[in-house]
């Protein structure tokens, strides 16, 4: 059956209309979007997208966890597919662009390509990934990790959301009965291309229209606990104290200053601090703090951790305190496909698009695909770097430039 492209999709205003259309599923009173995995708004959005893809006669299907695919069949006999898209879920009261833009951009790009050039040699599939954010259940990248074979139902069998609803129950509610689960692993993906808002302000500050991502950073998270001695704030002389707050503040100052010394691109954040007993007139006996470390080279993260933890040991030992360091997250850095990045740069230059290379400090589905196939991640600017908020905004012009570049990259790869 021939693809039928409604002419409106070729129109620039249509991209803005589609952003608003998709944002209506799960719209919040603040003008944001809450579309949590397997919720009503999530379900409505996935089915509305499927209807739109069906109207255009793309070959659509859901896999057994709820990833939605719309395929433009290639003329080549090879079974390989170019996958392009992003995620449909949002954080609570998130923005209209995070994830949604990547799906819409891929959809519009495929329709425009068909309208101009007809069927591609290689099949292209638009994907609306079911989950990336980890906003409802305590896991992330459920969609892409199923496609890439990293997760199966086993991973979620004991997981519940904040209301106590089991993951598998929620899945069933959305029409994806776990008993009917068949592996969503795709062995036919030649490459993955995602376009996303930057969620930072680098492009805006540099007045660039597009970012071509070279790496997605690795992330390590720790919980650090220092145990000293709780004591009277008036009767304990300073030299006899084992004050966990004083020790923690030394460690935090040290780790903060050390980042730039190890590498200017390294970031480390202590975002959470618990003090015990947390009372004004008592010397604190215990402090626990979080530590989030990110860089795009693992050896830099290793070096940094080695140096700061040695200092942590030294300081706490000197003060006769106990130290415990527990790592609970370790995501490796991922390099994006160099050749496609080069292709995107060439196209951008030719089209007079202002672009730059970027390292993504945030996680994306592209990092999951990047482990199994050549992967490309493109960014468009986020106004004031704001994301995960109803104030998230990217201008129509910037959205359009991103789609233009994505379309051309897909053309070079598939036609
Ligand atoms: Zn996202």
CSV table of N, CA and C and ligand atoms in Angstrom, one decimal, residues 86-87 98-99 132-133 196 199 364, ligand 1:
chain,number,residue,atom,x,y,z
A,86,UNK,N,12.4,8.9,19.8
A,86,UNK,CA,12.7,9.3,21.2
A,86,UNK,C,11.6,8.7,22.1
A,87,UNK,N,11.5,9.2,23.3
A,87,UNK,CA,10.6,8.6,24.3
A,87,UNK,C,9.3,9.5,24.5
A,98,UNK,N,10.6,17.6,25.6
A,98,UNK,CA,11.6,16.5,26.0
A,98,UNK,C,11.0,15.1,25.6
A,99,UNK,N,11.6,14.5,24.7
A,99,UNK,CA,11.1,13.2,24.2
A,99,UNK,C,10.2,13.4,23.0
A,132,UNK,N,11.7,6.3,29.4
A,132,UNK,CA,13.1,6.7,29.6
A,132,UNK,C,13.4,7.3,30.9
A,133,UNK,N,12.4,8.1,31.4
A,133,UNK,CA,12.7,9.0,32.5
A,133,UNK,C,12.8,8.3,33.9
A,196,UNK,N,16.8,15.6,20.2
A,196,UNK,CA,16.3,15.9,21.5
A,196,UNK,C,16.7,17.3,21.8
A,199,UNK,N,18.5,20.6,26.9
A,199,UNK,CA,18.4,20.5,28.4
A,199,UNK,C,19.6,21.2,29.1
A,364,UNK,N,20.4,9.6,27.9
A,364,UNK,CA,19.4,9.5,26.8
A,364,UNK,C,19.3,8.1,26.3
B,1,LIG,ZN1,14.3,13.1,27.2
